[in-house]
């Protein structure tokens, strides 16, 4: 066991874990952050997606030893004071889930997409989200939710120029 | 382990029909004051009232119960489970409708065997046609009961009172009492029977509307606890040693290295070998450190699978045809248009995104298991049998889980976790790996369908013979009008463990039938839509067929080698579906893309149009996998592609443009809609591929290698 100081959702957490244990396992089994899901353990489904320094990352593939200095955001860290983020809000409004097991990974992947591309087109959304599986087949609503989130976000945040 | 044939569970097994044993349950005490309304199935049950919750003399045969608390909150208890099909929402809508309360005053308690009435399980599209009427009847009876209570209190005739918005109102609002006020200070049990007239769908105000999914917020914030998220104090993590192949014999086992790891215990009971450890990482490392040698006998593979299924009948099964009319042989002899063909479907996996999982805890001789299952009471029965326990000694709790699609009927991880927890003396969590899920669950059956059929000069069907080997009898009989018929299901000895899958064999049988209809239409020189309508008297199916064709613009644009259009329809379990597909052939005739799908659907009165659309779109997308590329590859007792990298499932990039036409028949009872929406896509796509390429692909998946075969020269 080694000791790590992880920066997760704005908090600094000490955790003891073997160096090759995956971040997903540490989150779920040592820190009780169960929002990231196990779906395949092979980076094929995206259910375990977290943001590491803003980059959507498969937490089932990355060892805990590799994320010591990084800022990690899990689904539990989105939103503040009980407020949903535009992406979360859009998923609710579009009913973009069935069983909901893929949802946290989808929400985080979409969050990262909208940070890079605030107004993505249909093809950009499909391309960005294609690594995340939804076995219930809710894809059309998820695409609609990402589009709605883009609109909600544009309304919430004034354009760059207007802020000055 | 012997491959098992898991019954399709469409019929309630008689042995499981015993009622709940309420008298040993003390949960009623927890409900506090108010009124508990219990629905009993027959009017022969005595009307009881005034008995306190602690009275312990509730009838055994209770279909459902609900509780109205002093604060007017309504809690409804049902054995059905939420697996993504949205019944937590739709059932609550129906209760709110009949009880005349706001939708959000209702809480559904589901799938907890200590708290809810016995239920066979959530499968077969049975929730909407069977559980909804039960809950509606109970709610209506509860409403009448509240009216009577108010009438007594005010000493007025019940007929002068109305129930609305959670209140009983007298004389157009001159005075009113909320349900909570009416029951406050009471602790009543009321037994009711289903005699009340239910509100007709045309008058629905809450049912029939697109109420958003309950608890969606908990899913988008990660707060919802799925079965695999459950944590218990002092919990250990388990892992199971799996054989190298099916039917393997354990020849030797050396677990010394595993047992040296800190906190690890290796548990062996015959061929069952598992480990427990303080954490998941250590459990799996310990498992990997076990040196086990297995002997795996030679076994069948995909190669020659369909010959195998045909030549290995399941002995002792009823071999009578499902339906016989006239003489197919005679009609075939003289028919001008005839067609004979074989169709096949491969084994496929449910691959629910949440693998099977269970947390088992033994406390004072009582076993509690949290697990993802469509049959909490079935799993309870399995645990009772395995550990020789009485029903009150086992509690199964099913947190809303990461889907099932018919794949989570059995209690495998619950049994495994319970064994580990019993020996370890601590709660144990077991989450199957994806590879275990792809290997040790059960599969949708593979099957061979043989059809021969004939039509006369006018394109009227005169003979239809349809044999299904192994995949199942669902939707085997044709909805078309044919004077001479022979329809038969032939169970086989399956080389793989098989069981229920969304829509069961309706997918396979409808694929074969609708592809065959397309062949006959072509042979008769008649448009496929016209050919179907010419042979179809079933008005509900005709209606969706016409609705889908109209929306699609069927017949407006001819198919070309680059773009083909196909149509198909089908019915089962009270759902009527018709699907039109446009496929695009790219990459010099090799690549298939489904570009557009229009699906029309009718299943009686719609309870929640938003949830229904979600189910239908999901069904179509899931259907793409089985139609084009999903296939379990196996040989010698081993699954050769037990990973998402090798077992391709539909992704965002496979998504066609989808349009759904809902036919709302408010004059007809509501049927279930979670399954049959899946059966139209594959034949529509097969027929569209023919229209474009002239090739008939009679196997599902149609493009297992990811591309179309070269056309025959």
Tab-separated table of N, CA and C in Angstrom, chain B residues 516-584:
chain	number	residue	atom	x	y	z
B	516	UNK	N	-39.677	-13.491	-45.103
B	516	UNK	CA	-40.320	-14.413	-46.025
B	516	UNK	C	-41.491	-13.730	-46.744
B	517	UNK	N	-42.222	-12.912	-46.040
B	517	UNK	CA	-43.317	-12.152	-46.666
B	517	UNK	C	-42.770	-11.272	-47.793
B	518	UNK	N	-41.595	-10.714	-47.553
B	518	UNK	CA	-40.982	-9.855	-48.558
B	518	UNK	C	-40.612	-10.663	-49.811
B	519	UNK	N	-40.100	-11.862	-49.579
B	519	UNK	CA	-39.768	-12.740	-50.713
B	519	UNK	C	-41.011	-13.064	-51.532
B	520	UNK	N	-42.084	-13.396	-50.818
B	520	UNK	CA	-43.322	-13.757	-51.512
B	520	UNK	C	-43.883	-12.569	-52.284
B	521	UNK	N	-43.834	-11.387	-51.649
B	521	UNK	CA	-44.319	-10.186	-52.328
B	521	UNK	C	-43.552	-9.974	-53.620
B	522	UNK	N	-42.236	-10.136	-53.517
B	522	UNK	CA	-41.376	-9.955	-54.686
B	522	UNK	C	-41.725	-10.979	-55.771
B	523	UNK	N	-41.899	-12.234	-55.344
B	523	UNK	CA	-42.222	-13.301	-56.301
B	523	UNK	C	-43.574	-13.053	-56.967
B	524	UNK	N	-44.488	-12.463	-56.182
B	524	UNK	CA	-45.825	-12.203	-56.716
B	524	UNK	C	-45.873	-10.893	-57.511
B	525	UNK	N	-44.783	-10.153	-57.480
B	525	UNK	CA	-44.732	-8.882	-58.193
B	525	UNK	C	-45.628	-7.823	-57.572
B	526	UNK	N	-45.795	-7.883	-56.258
B	526	UNK	CA	-46.670	-6.935	-55.559
B	526	UNK	C	-45.838	-6.134	-54.563
B	527	UNK	N	-46.139	-4.872	-54.411
B	527	UNK	CA	-45.452	-4.028	-53.430
B	527	UNK	C	-45.566	-4.669	-52.043
B	528	UNK	N	-44.471	-4.681	-51.271
B	528	UNK	CA	-44.477	-5.376	-49.967
B	528	UNK	C	-45.555	-4.865	-49.003
B	529	UNK	N	-45.841	-3.568	-49.009
B	529	UNK	CA	-46.901	-3.048	-48.142
B	529	UNK	C	-48.260	-3.564	-48.610
B	530	UNK	N	-48.480	-3.478	-49.911
B	530	UNK	CA	-49.756	-3.914	-50.472
B	530	UNK	C	-49.960	-5.412	-50.238
B	531	UNK	N	-48.892	-6.173	-50.411
B	531	UNK	CA	-48.965	-7.624	-50.210
B	531	UNK	C	-49.370	-7.955	-48.777
B	532	UNK	N	-48.798	-7.224	-47.831
B	532	UNK	CA	-49.149	-7.456	-46.424
B	532	UNK	C	-50.621	-7.108	-46.182
B	533	UNK	N	-51.017	-5.929	-46.621
B	533	UNK	CA	-52.399	-5.489	-46.381
B	533	UNK	C	-53.403	-6.436	-47.027
B	534	UNK	N	-53.042	-6.983	-48.176
B	534	UNK	CA	-53.909	-7.923	-48.887
B	534	UNK	C	-54.170	-9.184	-48.063
B	535	UNK	N	-53.220	-9.517	-47.197
B	535	UNK	CA	-53.310	-10.773	-46.445
B	535	UNK	C	-53.544	-10.568	-44.954
B	536	UNK	N	-53.912	-9.363	-44.579
B	536	UNK	CA	-53.996	-9.035	-43.158
B	536	UNK	C	-55.395	-8.546	-42.802
B	537	UNK	N	-56.056	-9.287	-41.926
B	537	UNK	CA	-57.386	-8.855	-41.469
B	537	UNK	C	-57.326	-8.200	-40.094
B	538	UNK	N	-56.255	-8.442	-39.373
B	538	UNK	CA	-56.091	-7.898	-38.024
B	538	UNK	C	-56.034	-6.366	-38.118
B	539	UNK	N	-57.109	-5.701	-37.642
B	539	UNK	CA	-57.219	-4.263	-37.892
B	539	UNK	C	-56.171	-3.438	-37.138
B	540	UNK	N	-55.806	-3.894	-35.958
B	540	UNK	CA	-54.836	-3.102	-35.186
B	540	UNK	C	-53.465	-3.129	-35.857
B	541	UNK	N	-53.124	-4.280	-36.420
B	541	UNK	CA	-51.832	-4.372	-37.105
B	541	UNK	C	-51.876	-3.595	-38.433
B	542	UNK	N	-53.007	-3.675	-39.104
B	542	UNK	CA	-53.173	-2.902	-40.338
B	542	UNK	C	-52.987	-1.405	-40.063
B	543	UNK	N	-53.535	-0.971	-38.928
B	543	UNK	CA	-53.488	0.467	-38.608
B	543	UNK	C	-52.051	0.956	-38.418
B	544	UNK	N	-51.239	0.185	-37.691
B	544	UNK	CA	-49.849	0.644	-37.492
B	544	UNK	C	-49.056	0.524	-38.788
B	545	UNK	N	-49.352	-0.494	-39.565
B	545	UNK	CA	-48.652	-0.679	-40.839
B	545	UNK	C	-48.892	0.539	-41.743
B	546	UNK	N	-50.146	0.937	-41.821
B	546	UNK	CA	-50.491	2.082	-42.653
B	546	UNK	C	-49.896	3.371	-42.080
B	547	UNK	N	-49.923	3.483	-40.730
B	547	UNK	CA	-49.397	4.700	-40.088
B	547	UNK	C	-47.897	4.845	-40.328
B	548	UNK	N	-47.171	3.725	-40.220
B	548	UNK	CA	-45.723	3.785	-40.447
B	548	UNK	C	-45.436	4.109	-41.907
B	549	UNK	N	-46.160	3.463	-42.800
B	549	UNK	CA	-45.937	3.679	-44.234
B	549	UNK	C	-46.224	5.132	-44.619
B	550	UNK	N	-47.304	5.682	-44.079
B	550	UNK	CA	-47.665	7.071	-44.387
B	550	UNK	C	-46.573	8.028	-43.938
B	551	UNK	N	-46.134	7.853	-42.695
B	551	UNK	CA	-45.114	8.747	-42.141
B	551	UNK	C	-43.802	8.619	-42.903
B	552	UNK	N	-43.500	7.388	-43.305
B	552	UNK	CA	-42.230	7.122	-43.983
B	552	UNK	C	-42.252	7.662	-45.422
B	553	UNK	N	-43.469	7.747	-45.991
B	553	UNK	CA	-43.574	8.069	-47.407
B	553	UNK	C	-43.308	6.832	-48.246
B	554	UNK	N	-43.815	5.709	-47.785
B	554	UNK	CA	-43.556	4.422	-48.446
B	554	UNK	C	-44.027	4.452	-49.897
B	555	UNK	N	-43.163	4.000	-50.781
B	555	UNK	CA	-43.532	3.899	-52.182
B	555	UNK	C	-43.334	5.187	-52.976
B	556	UNK	N	-42.972	6.280	-52.274
B	556	UNK	CA	-42.797	7.554	-52.983
B	556	UNK	C	-41.502	7.581	-53.775
B	557	UNK	N	-40.478	6.938	-53.222
B	557	UNK	CA	-39.156	6.963	-53.859
B	557	UNK	C	-38.707	5.514	-54.055
B	558	UNK	N	-38.274	5.145	-55.251
B	558	UNK	CA	-37.822	3.762	-55.441
B	558	UNK	C	-36.449	3.525	-54.801
B	559	UNK	N	-36.202	2.300	-54.405
B	559	UNK	CA	-34.882	1.939	-53.887
B	559	UNK	C	-33.858	1.979	-55.014
B	560	UNK	N	-32.625	2.263	-54.645
B	560	UNK	CA	-31.513	2.253	-55.608
B	560	UNK	C	-30.416	1.363	-55.033
B	561	UNK	N	-29.366	1.050	-55.795
B	561	UNK	CA	-28.275	0.239	-55.218
B	561	UNK	C	-27.617	0.906	-54.013
B	562	UNK	N	-27.767	2.225	-53.879
B	562	UNK	CA	-27.136	2.926	-52.752
B	562	UNK	C	-28.082	3.100	-51.564
B	563	UNK	N	-29.376	3.071	-51.837
B	563	UNK	CA	-30.315	3.307	-50.748
B	563	UNK	C	-31.550	2.420	-50.903
B	564	UNK	N	-31.783	1.565	-49.894
B	564	UNK	CA	-32.909	0.636	-49.983
B	564	UNK	C	-33.923	0.901	-48.887
B	565	UNK	N	-35.177	0.624	-49.213
B	565	UNK	CA	-36.255	0.825	-48.245
B	565	UNK	C	-36.932	-0.509	-47.948
B	566	UNK	N	-37.199	-0.748	-46.678
B	566	UNK	CA	-37.839	-2.001	-46.297
B	566	UNK	C	-38.935	-1.759	-45.277
B	567	UNK	N	-39.879	-2.691	-45.238
B	567	UNK	CA	-41.002	-2.556	-44.308
B	567	UNK	C	-41.255	-3.901	-43.647
B	568	UNK	N	-41.739	-3.849	-42.400
B	568	UNK	CA	-42.071	-5.072	-41.664
B	568	UNK	C	-43.048	-4.704	-40.560
B	569	UNK	N	-43.766	-5.708	-40.074
B	569	UNK	CA	-44.662	-5.455	-38.956
B	569	UNK	C	-44.732	-6.702	-38.082
B	570	UNK	N	-45.404	-6.589	-36.964
B	570	UNK	CA	-45.523	-7.761	-36.107
B	570	UNK	C	-46.306	-7.425	-34.850
B	571	UNK	N	-46.709	-8.465	-34.135
B	571	UNK	CA	-47.459	-8.249	-32.903
B	571	UNK	C	-47.183	-9.378	-31.926
B	572	UNK	N	-47.179	-9.022	-30.651
B	572	UNK	CA	-47.096	-9.990	-29.570
B	572	UNK	C	-47.426	-9.240	-28.281
B	573	UNK	N	-47.917	-9.953	-27.279
B	573	UNK	CA	-48.140	-9.373	-25.952
B	573	UNK	C	-48.945	-8.073	-25.987
B	574	UNK	N	-49.876	-7.970	-26.928
B	574	UNK	CA	-50.741	-6.797	-26.962
B	574	UNK	C	-50.124	-5.563	-27.565
B	575	UNK	N	-48.919	-5.685	-28.108
B	575	UNK	CA	-48.278	-4.561	-28.778
B	575	UNK	C	-48.298	-4.778	-30.289
B	576	UNK	N	-48.590	-3.724	-31.019
B	576	UNK	CA	-48.640	-3.809	-32.485
B	576	UNK	C	-47.612	-2.846	-33.041
B	577	UNK	N	-46.735	-3.361	-33.900
B	577	UNK	CA	-45.617	-2.537	-34.351
B	577	UNK	C	-45.433	-2.676	-35.859
B	578	UNK	N	-45.112	-1.572	-36.502
B	578	UNK	CA	-44.711	-1.606	-37.906
B	578	UNK	C	-43.517	-0.682	-38.073
B	579	UNK	N	-42.566	-1.136	-38.862
B	579	UNK	CA	-41.292	-0.435	-38.973
B	579	UNK	C	-40.908	-0.275	-40.439
B	580	UNK	N	-40.533	0.922	-40.808
B	580	UNK	CA	-39.964	1.170	-42.132
B	580	UNK	C	-38.521	1.616	-41.940
B	581	UNK	N	-37.627	1.066	-42.752
B	581	UNK	CA	-36.215	1.407	-42.611
B	581	UNK	C	-35.643	1.836	-43.949
B	582	UNK	N	-34.762	2.822	-43.883
B	582	UNK	CA	-33.973	3.212	-45.052
B	582	UNK	C	-32.516	2.879	-44.752
B	583	UNK	N	-31.895	2.040	-45.590
B	583	UNK	CA	-30.490	1.718	-45.369
B	583	UNK	C	-29.657	2.297	-46.507
B	584	UNK	N	-28.443	2.640	-46.141
B	584	UNK	CA	-27.536	3.200	-47.134
B	584	UNK	C	-26.389	2.217	-47.336
